[in-house]
Coordinates of C-alpha atoms and ligand atoms in Angstrom, one line a residue:
X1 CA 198.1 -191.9 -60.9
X2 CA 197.1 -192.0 -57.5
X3 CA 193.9 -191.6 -55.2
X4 CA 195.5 -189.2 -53.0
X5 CA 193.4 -185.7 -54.0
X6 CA 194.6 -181.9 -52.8
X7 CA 191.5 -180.0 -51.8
X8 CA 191.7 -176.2 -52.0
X9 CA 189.5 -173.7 -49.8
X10 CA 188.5 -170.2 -50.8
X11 CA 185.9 -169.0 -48.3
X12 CA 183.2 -171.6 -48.4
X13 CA 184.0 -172.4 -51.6
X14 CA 186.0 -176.2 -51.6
X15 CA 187.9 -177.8 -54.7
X16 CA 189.6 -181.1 -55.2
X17 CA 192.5 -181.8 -57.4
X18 CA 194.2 -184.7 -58.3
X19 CA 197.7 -185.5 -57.4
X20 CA 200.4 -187.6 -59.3
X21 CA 202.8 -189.4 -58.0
X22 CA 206.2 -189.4 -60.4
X23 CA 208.8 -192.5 -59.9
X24 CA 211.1 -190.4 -57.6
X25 CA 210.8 -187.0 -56.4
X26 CA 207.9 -184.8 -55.7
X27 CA 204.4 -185.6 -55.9
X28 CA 202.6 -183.1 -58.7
X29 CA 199.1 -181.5 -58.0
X30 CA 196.9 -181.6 -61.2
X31 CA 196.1 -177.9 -61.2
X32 CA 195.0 -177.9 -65.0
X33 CA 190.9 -177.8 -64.4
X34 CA 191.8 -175.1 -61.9
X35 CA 190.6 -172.0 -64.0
X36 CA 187.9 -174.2 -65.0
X37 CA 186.4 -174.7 -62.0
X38 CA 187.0 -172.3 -60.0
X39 CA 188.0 -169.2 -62.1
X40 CA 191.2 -168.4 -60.7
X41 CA 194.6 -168.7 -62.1
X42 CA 198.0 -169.8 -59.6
X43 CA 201.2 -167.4 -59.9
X44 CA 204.1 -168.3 -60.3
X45 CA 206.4 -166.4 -62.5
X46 CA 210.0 -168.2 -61.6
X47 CA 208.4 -171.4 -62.3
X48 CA 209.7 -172.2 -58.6
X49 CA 207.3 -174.4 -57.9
X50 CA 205.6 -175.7 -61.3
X51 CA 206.0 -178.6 -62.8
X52 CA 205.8 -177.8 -66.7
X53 CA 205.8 -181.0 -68.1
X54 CA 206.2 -184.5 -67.4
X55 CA 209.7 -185.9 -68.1
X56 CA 211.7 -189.4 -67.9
X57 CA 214.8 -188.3 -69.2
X58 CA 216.7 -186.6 -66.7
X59 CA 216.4 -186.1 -62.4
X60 CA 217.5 -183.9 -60.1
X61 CA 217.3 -184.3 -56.4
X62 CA 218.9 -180.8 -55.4
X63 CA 219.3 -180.9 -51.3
X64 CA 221.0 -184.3 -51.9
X65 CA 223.4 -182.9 -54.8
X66 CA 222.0 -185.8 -57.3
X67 CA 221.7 -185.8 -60.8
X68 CA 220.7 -189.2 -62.8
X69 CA 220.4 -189.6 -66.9
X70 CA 217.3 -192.1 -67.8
X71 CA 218.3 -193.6 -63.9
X72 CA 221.9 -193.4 -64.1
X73 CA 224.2 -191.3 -61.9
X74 CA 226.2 -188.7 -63.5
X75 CA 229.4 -189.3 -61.8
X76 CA 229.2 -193.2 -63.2
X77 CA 228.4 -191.9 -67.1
X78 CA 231.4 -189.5 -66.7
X79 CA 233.9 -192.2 -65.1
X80 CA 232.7 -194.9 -67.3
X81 CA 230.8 -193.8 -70.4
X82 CA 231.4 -191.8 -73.5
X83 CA 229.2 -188.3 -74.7
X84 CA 228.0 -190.4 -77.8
X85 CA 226.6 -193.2 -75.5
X86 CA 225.0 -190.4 -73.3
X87 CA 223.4 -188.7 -76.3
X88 CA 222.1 -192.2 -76.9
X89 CA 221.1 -192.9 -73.5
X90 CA 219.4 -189.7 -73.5
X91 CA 217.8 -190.5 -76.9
X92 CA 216.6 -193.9 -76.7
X93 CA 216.3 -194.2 -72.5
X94 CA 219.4 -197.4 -72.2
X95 CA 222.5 -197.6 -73.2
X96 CA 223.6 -199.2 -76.2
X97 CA 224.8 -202.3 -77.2
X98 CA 227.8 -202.4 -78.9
X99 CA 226.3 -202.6 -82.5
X100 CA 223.6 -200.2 -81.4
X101 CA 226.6 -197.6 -79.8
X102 CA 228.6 -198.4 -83.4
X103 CA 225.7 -197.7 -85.2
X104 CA 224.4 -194.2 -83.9
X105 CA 228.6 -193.1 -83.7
X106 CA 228.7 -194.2 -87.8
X107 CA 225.4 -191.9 -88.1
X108 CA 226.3 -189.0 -86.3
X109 CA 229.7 -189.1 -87.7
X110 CA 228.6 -189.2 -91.4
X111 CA 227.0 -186.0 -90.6
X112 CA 229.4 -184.1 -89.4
X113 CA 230.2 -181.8 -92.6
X114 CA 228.0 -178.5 -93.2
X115 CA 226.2 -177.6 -96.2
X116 CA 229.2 -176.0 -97.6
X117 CA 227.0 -172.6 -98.7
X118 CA 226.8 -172.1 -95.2
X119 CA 230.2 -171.2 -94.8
X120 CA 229.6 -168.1 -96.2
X121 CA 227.0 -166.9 -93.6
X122 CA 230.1 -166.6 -91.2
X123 CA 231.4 -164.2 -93.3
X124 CA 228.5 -161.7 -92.2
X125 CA 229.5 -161.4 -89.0
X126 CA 232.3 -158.8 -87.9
X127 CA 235.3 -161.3 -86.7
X128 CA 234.9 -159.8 -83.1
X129 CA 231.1 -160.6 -82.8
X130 CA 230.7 -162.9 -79.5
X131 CA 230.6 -166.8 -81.1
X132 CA 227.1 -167.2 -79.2
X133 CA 226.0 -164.4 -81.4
X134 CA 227.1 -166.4 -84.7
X135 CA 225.8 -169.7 -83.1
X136 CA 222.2 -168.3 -83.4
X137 CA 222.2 -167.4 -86.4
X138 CA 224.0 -170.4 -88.1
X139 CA 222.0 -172.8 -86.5
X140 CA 218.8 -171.0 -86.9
X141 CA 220.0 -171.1 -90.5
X142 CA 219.9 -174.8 -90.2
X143 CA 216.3 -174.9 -91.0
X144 CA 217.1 -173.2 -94.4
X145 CA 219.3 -175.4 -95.9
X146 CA 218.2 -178.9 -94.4
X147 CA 214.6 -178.4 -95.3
X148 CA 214.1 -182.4 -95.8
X149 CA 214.2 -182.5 -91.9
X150 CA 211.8 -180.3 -90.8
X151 CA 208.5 -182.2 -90.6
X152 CA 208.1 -182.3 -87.3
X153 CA 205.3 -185.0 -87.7
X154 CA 207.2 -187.5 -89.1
X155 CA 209.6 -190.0 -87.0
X156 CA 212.5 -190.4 -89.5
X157 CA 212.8 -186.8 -90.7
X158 CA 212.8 -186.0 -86.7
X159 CA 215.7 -188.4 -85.7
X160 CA 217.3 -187.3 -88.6
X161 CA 217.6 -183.4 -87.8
X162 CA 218.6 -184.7 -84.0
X163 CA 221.5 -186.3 -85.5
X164 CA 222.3 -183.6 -87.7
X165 CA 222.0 -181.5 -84.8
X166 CA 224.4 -183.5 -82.8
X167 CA 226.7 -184.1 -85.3
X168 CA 226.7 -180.4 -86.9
X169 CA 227.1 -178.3 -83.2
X170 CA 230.5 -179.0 -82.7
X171 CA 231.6 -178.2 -86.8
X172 CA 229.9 -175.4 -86.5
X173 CA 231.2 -174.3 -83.2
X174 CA 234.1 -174.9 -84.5
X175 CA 233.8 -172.6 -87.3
X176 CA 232.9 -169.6 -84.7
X177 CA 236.0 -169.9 -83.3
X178 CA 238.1 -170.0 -86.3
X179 CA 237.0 -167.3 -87.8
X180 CA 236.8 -165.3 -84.4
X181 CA 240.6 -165.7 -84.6
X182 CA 241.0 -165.3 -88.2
X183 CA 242.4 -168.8 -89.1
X184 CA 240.8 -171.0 -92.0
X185 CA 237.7 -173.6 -91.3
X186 CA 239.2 -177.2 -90.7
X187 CA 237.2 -179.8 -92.1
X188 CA 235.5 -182.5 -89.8
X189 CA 237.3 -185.9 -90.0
X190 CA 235.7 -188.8 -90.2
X191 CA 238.6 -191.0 -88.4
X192 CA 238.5 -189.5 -85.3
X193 CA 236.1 -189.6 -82.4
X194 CA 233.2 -186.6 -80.7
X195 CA 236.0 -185.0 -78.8
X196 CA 239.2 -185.7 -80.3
X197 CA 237.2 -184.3 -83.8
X198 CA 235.8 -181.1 -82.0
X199 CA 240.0 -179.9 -80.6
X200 CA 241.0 -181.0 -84.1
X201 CA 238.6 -178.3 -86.1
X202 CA 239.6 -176.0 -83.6
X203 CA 243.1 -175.8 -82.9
X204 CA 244.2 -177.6 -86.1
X205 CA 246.0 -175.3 -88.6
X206 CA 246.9 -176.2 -92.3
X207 CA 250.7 -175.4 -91.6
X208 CA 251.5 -178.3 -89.6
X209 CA 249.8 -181.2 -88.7
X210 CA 248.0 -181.4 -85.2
X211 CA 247.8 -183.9 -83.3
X212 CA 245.5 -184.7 -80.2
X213 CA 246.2 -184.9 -76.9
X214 CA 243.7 -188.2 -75.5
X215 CA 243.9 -186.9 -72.2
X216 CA 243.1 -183.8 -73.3
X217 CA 240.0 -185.5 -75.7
X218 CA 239.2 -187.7 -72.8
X219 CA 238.9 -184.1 -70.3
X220 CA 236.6 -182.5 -73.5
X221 CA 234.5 -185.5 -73.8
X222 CA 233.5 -185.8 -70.2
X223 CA 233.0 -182.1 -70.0
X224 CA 230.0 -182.6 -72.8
X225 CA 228.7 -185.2 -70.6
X226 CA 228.5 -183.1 -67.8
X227 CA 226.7 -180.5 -69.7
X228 CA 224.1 -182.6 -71.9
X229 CA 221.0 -182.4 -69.8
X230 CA 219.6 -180.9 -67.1
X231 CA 215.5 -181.1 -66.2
X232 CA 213.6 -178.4 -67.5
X233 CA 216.2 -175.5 -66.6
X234 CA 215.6 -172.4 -68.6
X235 CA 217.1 -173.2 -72.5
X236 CA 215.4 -176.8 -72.1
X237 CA 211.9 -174.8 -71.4
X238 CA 212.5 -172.3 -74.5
X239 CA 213.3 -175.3 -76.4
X240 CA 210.2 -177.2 -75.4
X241 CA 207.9 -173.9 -75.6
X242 CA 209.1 -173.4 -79.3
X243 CA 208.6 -176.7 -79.9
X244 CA 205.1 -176.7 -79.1
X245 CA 204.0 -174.3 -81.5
X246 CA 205.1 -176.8 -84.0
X247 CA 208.2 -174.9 -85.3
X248 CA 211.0 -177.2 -86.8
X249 CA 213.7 -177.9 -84.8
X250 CA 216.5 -176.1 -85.7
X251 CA 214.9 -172.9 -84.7
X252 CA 214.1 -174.4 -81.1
X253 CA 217.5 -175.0 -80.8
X254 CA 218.5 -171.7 -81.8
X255 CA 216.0 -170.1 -79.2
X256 CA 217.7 -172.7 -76.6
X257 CA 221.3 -171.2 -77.5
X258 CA 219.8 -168.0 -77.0
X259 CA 218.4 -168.5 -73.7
X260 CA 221.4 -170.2 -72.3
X261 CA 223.4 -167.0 -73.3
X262 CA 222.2 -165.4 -70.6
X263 CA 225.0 -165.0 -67.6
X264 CA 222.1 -166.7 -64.9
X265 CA 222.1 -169.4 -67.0
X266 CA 225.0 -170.9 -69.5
X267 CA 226.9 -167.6 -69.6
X268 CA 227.9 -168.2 -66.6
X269 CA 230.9 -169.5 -67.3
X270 CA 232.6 -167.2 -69.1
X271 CA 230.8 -164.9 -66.3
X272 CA 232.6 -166.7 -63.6
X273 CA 236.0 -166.7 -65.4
X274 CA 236.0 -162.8 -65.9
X275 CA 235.0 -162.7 -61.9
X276 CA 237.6 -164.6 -61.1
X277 CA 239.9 -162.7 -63.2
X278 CA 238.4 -159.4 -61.3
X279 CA 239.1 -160.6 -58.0
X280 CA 242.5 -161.5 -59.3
X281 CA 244.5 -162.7 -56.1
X282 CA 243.0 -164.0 -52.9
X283 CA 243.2 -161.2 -50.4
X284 CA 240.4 -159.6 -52.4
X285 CA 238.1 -162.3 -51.9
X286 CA 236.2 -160.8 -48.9
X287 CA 236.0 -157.8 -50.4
X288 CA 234.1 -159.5 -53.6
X289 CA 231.9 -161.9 -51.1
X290 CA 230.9 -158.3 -48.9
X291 CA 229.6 -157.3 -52.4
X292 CA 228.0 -160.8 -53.3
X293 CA 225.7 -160.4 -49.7
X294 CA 225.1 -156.6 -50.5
X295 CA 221.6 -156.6 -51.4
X296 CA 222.6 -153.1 -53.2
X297 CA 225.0 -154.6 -55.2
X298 CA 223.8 -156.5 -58.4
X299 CA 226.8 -157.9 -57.9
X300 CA 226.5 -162.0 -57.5
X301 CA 229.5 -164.7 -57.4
X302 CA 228.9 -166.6 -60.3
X303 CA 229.3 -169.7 -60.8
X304 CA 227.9 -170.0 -57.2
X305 CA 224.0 -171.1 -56.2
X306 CA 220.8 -173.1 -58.3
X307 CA 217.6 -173.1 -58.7
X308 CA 217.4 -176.4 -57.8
X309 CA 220.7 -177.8 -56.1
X310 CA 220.5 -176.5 -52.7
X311 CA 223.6 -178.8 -52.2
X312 CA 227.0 -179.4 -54.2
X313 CA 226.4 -179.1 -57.7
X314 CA 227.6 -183.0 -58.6
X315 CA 228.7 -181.6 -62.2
X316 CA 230.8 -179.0 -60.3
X317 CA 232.7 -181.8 -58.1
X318 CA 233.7 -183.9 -61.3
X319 CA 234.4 -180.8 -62.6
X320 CA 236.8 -179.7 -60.1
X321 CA 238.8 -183.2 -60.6
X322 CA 238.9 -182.6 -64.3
X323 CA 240.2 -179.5 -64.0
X324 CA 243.3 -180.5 -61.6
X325 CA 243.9 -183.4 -64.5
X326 CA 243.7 -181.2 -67.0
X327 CA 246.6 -178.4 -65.4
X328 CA 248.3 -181.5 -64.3
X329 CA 248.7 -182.9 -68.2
X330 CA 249.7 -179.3 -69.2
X331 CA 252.2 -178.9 -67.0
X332 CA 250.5 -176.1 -65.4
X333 CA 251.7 -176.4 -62.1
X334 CA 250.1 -173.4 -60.1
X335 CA 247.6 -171.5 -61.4
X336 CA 246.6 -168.2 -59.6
X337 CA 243.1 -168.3 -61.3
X338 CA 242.7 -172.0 -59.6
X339 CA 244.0 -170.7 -56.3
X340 CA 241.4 -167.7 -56.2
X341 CA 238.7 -170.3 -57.2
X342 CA 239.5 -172.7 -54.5
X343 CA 239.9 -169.7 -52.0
X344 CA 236.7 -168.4 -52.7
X345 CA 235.2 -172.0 -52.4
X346 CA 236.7 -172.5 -48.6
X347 CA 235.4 -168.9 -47.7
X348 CA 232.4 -169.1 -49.4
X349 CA 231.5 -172.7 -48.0
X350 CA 232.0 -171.6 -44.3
X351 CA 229.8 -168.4 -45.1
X352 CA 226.5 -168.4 -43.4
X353 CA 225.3 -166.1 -45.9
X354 CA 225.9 -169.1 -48.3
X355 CA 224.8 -171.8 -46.3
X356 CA 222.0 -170.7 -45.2
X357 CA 220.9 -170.1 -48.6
X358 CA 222.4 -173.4 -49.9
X359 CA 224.7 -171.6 -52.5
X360 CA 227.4 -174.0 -53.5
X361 CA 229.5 -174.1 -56.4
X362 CA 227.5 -175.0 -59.7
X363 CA 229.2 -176.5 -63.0
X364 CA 230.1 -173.1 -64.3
X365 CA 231.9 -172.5 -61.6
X366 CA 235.1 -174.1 -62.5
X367 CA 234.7 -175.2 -66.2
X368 CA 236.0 -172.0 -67.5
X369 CA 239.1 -172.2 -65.8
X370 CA 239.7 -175.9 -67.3
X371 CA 238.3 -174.9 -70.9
X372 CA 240.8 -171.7 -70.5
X373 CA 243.9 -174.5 -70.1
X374 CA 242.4 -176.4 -72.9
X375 CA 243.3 -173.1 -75.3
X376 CA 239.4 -171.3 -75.8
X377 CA 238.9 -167.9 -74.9
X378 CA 236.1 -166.8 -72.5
X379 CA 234.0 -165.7 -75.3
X380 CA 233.9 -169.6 -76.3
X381 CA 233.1 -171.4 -72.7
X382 CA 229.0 -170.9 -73.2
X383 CA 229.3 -172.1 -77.2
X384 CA 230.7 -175.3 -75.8
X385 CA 227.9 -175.6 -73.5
X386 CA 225.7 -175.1 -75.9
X387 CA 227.3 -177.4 -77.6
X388 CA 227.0 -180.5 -75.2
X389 CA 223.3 -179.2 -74.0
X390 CA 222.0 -179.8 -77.9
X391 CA 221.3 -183.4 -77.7
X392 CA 219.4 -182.6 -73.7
X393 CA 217.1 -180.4 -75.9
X394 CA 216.8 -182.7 -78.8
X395 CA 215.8 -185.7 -76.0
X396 CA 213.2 -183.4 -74.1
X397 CA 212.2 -181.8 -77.9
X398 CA 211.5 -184.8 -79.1
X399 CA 209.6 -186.3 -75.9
X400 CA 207.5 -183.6 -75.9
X401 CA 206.7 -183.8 -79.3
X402 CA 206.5 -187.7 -78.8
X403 CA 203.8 -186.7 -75.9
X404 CA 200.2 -187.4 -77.6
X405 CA 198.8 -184.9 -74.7
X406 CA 201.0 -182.4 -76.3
X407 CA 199.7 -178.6 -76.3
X408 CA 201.2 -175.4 -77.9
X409 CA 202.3 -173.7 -74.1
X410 CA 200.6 -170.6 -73.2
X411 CA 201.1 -169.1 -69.6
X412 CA 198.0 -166.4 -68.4
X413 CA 198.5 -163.4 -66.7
X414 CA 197.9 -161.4 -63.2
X415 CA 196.6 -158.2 -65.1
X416 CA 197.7 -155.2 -63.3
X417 CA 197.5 -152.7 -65.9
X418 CA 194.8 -149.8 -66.5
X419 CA 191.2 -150.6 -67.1
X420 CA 189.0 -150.2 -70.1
X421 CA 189.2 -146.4 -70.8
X422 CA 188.3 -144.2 -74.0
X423 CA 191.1 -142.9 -76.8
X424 CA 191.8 -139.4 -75.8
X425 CA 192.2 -137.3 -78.9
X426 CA 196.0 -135.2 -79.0
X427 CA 194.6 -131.9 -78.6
X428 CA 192.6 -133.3 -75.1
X429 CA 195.9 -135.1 -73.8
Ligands
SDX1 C1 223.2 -173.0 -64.9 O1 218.6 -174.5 -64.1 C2 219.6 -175.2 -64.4 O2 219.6 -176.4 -64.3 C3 220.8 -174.4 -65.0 C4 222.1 -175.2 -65.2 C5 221.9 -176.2 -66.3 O3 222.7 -177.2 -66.4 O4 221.1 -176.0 -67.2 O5 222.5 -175.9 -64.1 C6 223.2 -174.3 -65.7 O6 222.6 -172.0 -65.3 C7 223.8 -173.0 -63.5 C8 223.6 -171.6 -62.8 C9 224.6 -170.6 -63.4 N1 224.4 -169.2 -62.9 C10 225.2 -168.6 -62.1 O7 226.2 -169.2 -61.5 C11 224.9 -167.2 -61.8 C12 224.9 -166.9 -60.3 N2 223.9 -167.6 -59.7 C13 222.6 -166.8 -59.4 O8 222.3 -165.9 -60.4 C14 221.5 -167.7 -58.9 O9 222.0 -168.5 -58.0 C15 220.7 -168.5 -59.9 C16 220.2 -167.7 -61.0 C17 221.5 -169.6 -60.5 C18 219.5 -169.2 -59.1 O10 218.8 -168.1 -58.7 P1 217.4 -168.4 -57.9 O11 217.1 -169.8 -57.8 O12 216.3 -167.5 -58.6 O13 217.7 -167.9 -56.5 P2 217.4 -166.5 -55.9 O14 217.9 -165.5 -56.9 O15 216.0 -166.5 -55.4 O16 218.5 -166.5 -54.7 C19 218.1 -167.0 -53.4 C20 218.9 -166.1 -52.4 C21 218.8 -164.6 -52.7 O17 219.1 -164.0 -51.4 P3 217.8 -163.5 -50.5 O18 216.9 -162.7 -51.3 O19 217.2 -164.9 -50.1 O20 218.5 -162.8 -49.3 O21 220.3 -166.4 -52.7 C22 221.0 -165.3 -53.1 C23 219.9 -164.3 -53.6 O22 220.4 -163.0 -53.5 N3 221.9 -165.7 -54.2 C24 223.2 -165.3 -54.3 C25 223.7 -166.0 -55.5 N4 222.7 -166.8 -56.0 C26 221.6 -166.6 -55.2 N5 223.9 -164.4 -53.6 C27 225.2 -164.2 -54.1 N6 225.7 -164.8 -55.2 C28 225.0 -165.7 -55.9 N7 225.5 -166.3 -56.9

């Protein structure tokens, strides 16, 4: 807390307010007696500049392109880390020792396996029903079959369904693509690691035995990192707003995967993959940036701009380097997809359309064309986001919940609609 106050005229009316200062970043005014005292609501429907919660997990300073986990600097926990130590970092707030790191890896590996009834929920679904359709509903079904980790109010049964969560997303993500393509389930295995386990269940076949690239598993794993957390973007705040009515944590999750479906958000990438696509060589680039500026065009690049990074998305940079490793272990030598990306990067980056708005190239923009080279269709890019993104709403889920000033969220209103008026009987309408 500090003694710094905001004071807040309205004719001769004067307020004070206190403001909080955070570690780093922006200062916070205290606006929560607001309506209280003085009757009035703020606005501010984008959330643009509200401050929903107070967080130490995860920091973005967006003109300066930097993103740090519990302190540390993505680039260094994508260089030099693992996704299972992030998901711990994220957890617990340090990284772990080494019996702490073999620990949580035995726990979230011993968990891996589904409830086998659940299988048979796949079955519902037509075989061409988009895999973020089936992910909602299997891991809303979560709740239904892991009852014994629901109680929100108690510590172990909490941990618990975070580690299931963790160590169920990729099985069952899996499990949407297989039976998207028609092939059987493969079974988690136990022996190998996050990444090299997740290619296995879904490129393995019974026919032959598959084995996996560590490249390939080292490219997947750091592409999880990259997507685990991210402040309080818009499937972290559905996550944390279904939380606070209590409701177990499956079902938050299952709220979050729907939110990030969206193509603002984590649909993105497959949204920026089928632009891409569209565009299709790189003389019809300026005809697809004319469109982008066209304020009667819904048309927007995607994969480009962000709420919040007004610079170069750091994800997207790490990204970019991944995905040149990734062609470069497969052989793929010149990719016209790539070369349109890169093109529309240069042009877009010299824009002043896009500078002046700070719109740079965001994570989405080129992880589809990597996860394309890895072997997953477009429908599949936002399921693995989805994927890596469970344990960032697990960590903020479980802080909030953790939080003793906890409250159910409920947002007012700037009424605009009709005022009190009489039913008018049909024969009078
Ligand atoms: C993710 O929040 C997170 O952290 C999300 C995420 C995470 O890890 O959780 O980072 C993941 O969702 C990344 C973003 C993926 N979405 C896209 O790539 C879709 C394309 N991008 C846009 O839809 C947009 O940039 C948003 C939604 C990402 C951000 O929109 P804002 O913050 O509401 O910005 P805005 O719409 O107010 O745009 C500001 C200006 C506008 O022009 P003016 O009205 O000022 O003239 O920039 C323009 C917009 O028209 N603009 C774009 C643009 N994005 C913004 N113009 C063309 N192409 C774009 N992509």
């Amino acid at each position: 807390m500090t003694d710094k106050k905001a004071t807040l005229n309205i004719g001769d009316e004067h307020y004070e307010f206190d403001i909080r200062e955070g570690s780093i970043g922006p200062d916070v005014i205290d606006i929560a007696p607001l309506y209280k005292n003085t009757d009035r609501f703020t606005f501010d429907p984008g959330f643009t500049s509200t401050a929903s919660c107070e967080s130490a997990i995860t920091y973005i300073d967006g003109d300066a392109g930097v993103l740090l986990h519990r302190g540390y600097p993505i680039e260094q926990l994508a260089e030099k880390g693992d996704f299972l130590e992030t998901c711990y970092l994220l957890l617990y707030g340090d990284l772990p020792t080494a019996p702490q790191k073999e620990d949580f890896v035995n726990r979230v590996t011993y968990h891996t396996m589904l409830h086998d009834q659940m299988t048979k929920l796949f079955t519902g679904f037509r075989r061409d029903a988009h895999p973020m359709a089936v992910m909602v509903g299997v891991v809303g079904a979560l709740s239904a079959f892991y009852h014994d980790s629901t109680d929100i109010t108690d510590e172990n049964q909490r941990m618990i369904a975070s580690l299931r969560m963790i160590a169920k997303m990729p099985t069952i993500a899996a499990m949407a693509y297989k039976y998207s393509v028609g092939q059987p389930f493969v079974y988690p295995r136990n022996d190998l690691d996050y990444a090299s386990n997740f290619l296995h269940m879904c490129f393995a076949v019974p026919a032959e035995e598959y084995k996996v690239d560590p490249v390939l598993a080292r490219a997947m794993d750091r592409i999880f990192i990259l997507h685990a957390d991210h402040e309080q973007n818009a499937s972290t705040s559905t996550v944390r707003l279904a939380g606070s009515s209590g409701a177990n944590p499956f079902a938050c999750v299952a709220a979050g995967i729907a939110c990030l479906w969206g193509p603002a958000h984590g649909g993105a990438n497959e949204a920026a993959l089928t632009m891409l696509h569209e565009i299709g060589t790189p003389d019809r680039i300026p005809e697809f940036v004319a469109r982008a500026k066209d304020k009667s065009d819904p048309f927007r690049l995607m994969g480009f701009g962000h709420r919040v990074y007004k610079n170069y998305d750091p994800r997207a940079k790490i990204m970019q380097q991944t995905t040149h490793e990734v062609l470069g272990v497969l052989g793929i030598k010149d990719d016209p997809i790539l070369d349109v990306a890169m093109e529309l990067e240069k042009i877009a980056l010299e824009d002043p359309y896009f500078i002046e708005r700070g719109l740079y190239p965001n994570i989405d923009f080129y992880s589809g064309i990597t996860l394309k080279a890895l072997g997953f269709p477009t429908e599949m890019f936002t399921v693995l986001f989805s994927l890596a993104r469970t344990v960032g709403w697990i960590a903020q889920w479980k802080e909030m919940i953790e939080d003793p000033r906890q409250k159910i969220g409920r947002p007012r209103q700037l009424y605009t609609g009709p005022e009190k008026r009489d039913y008018v009987g049909m024969s009078d309408r």
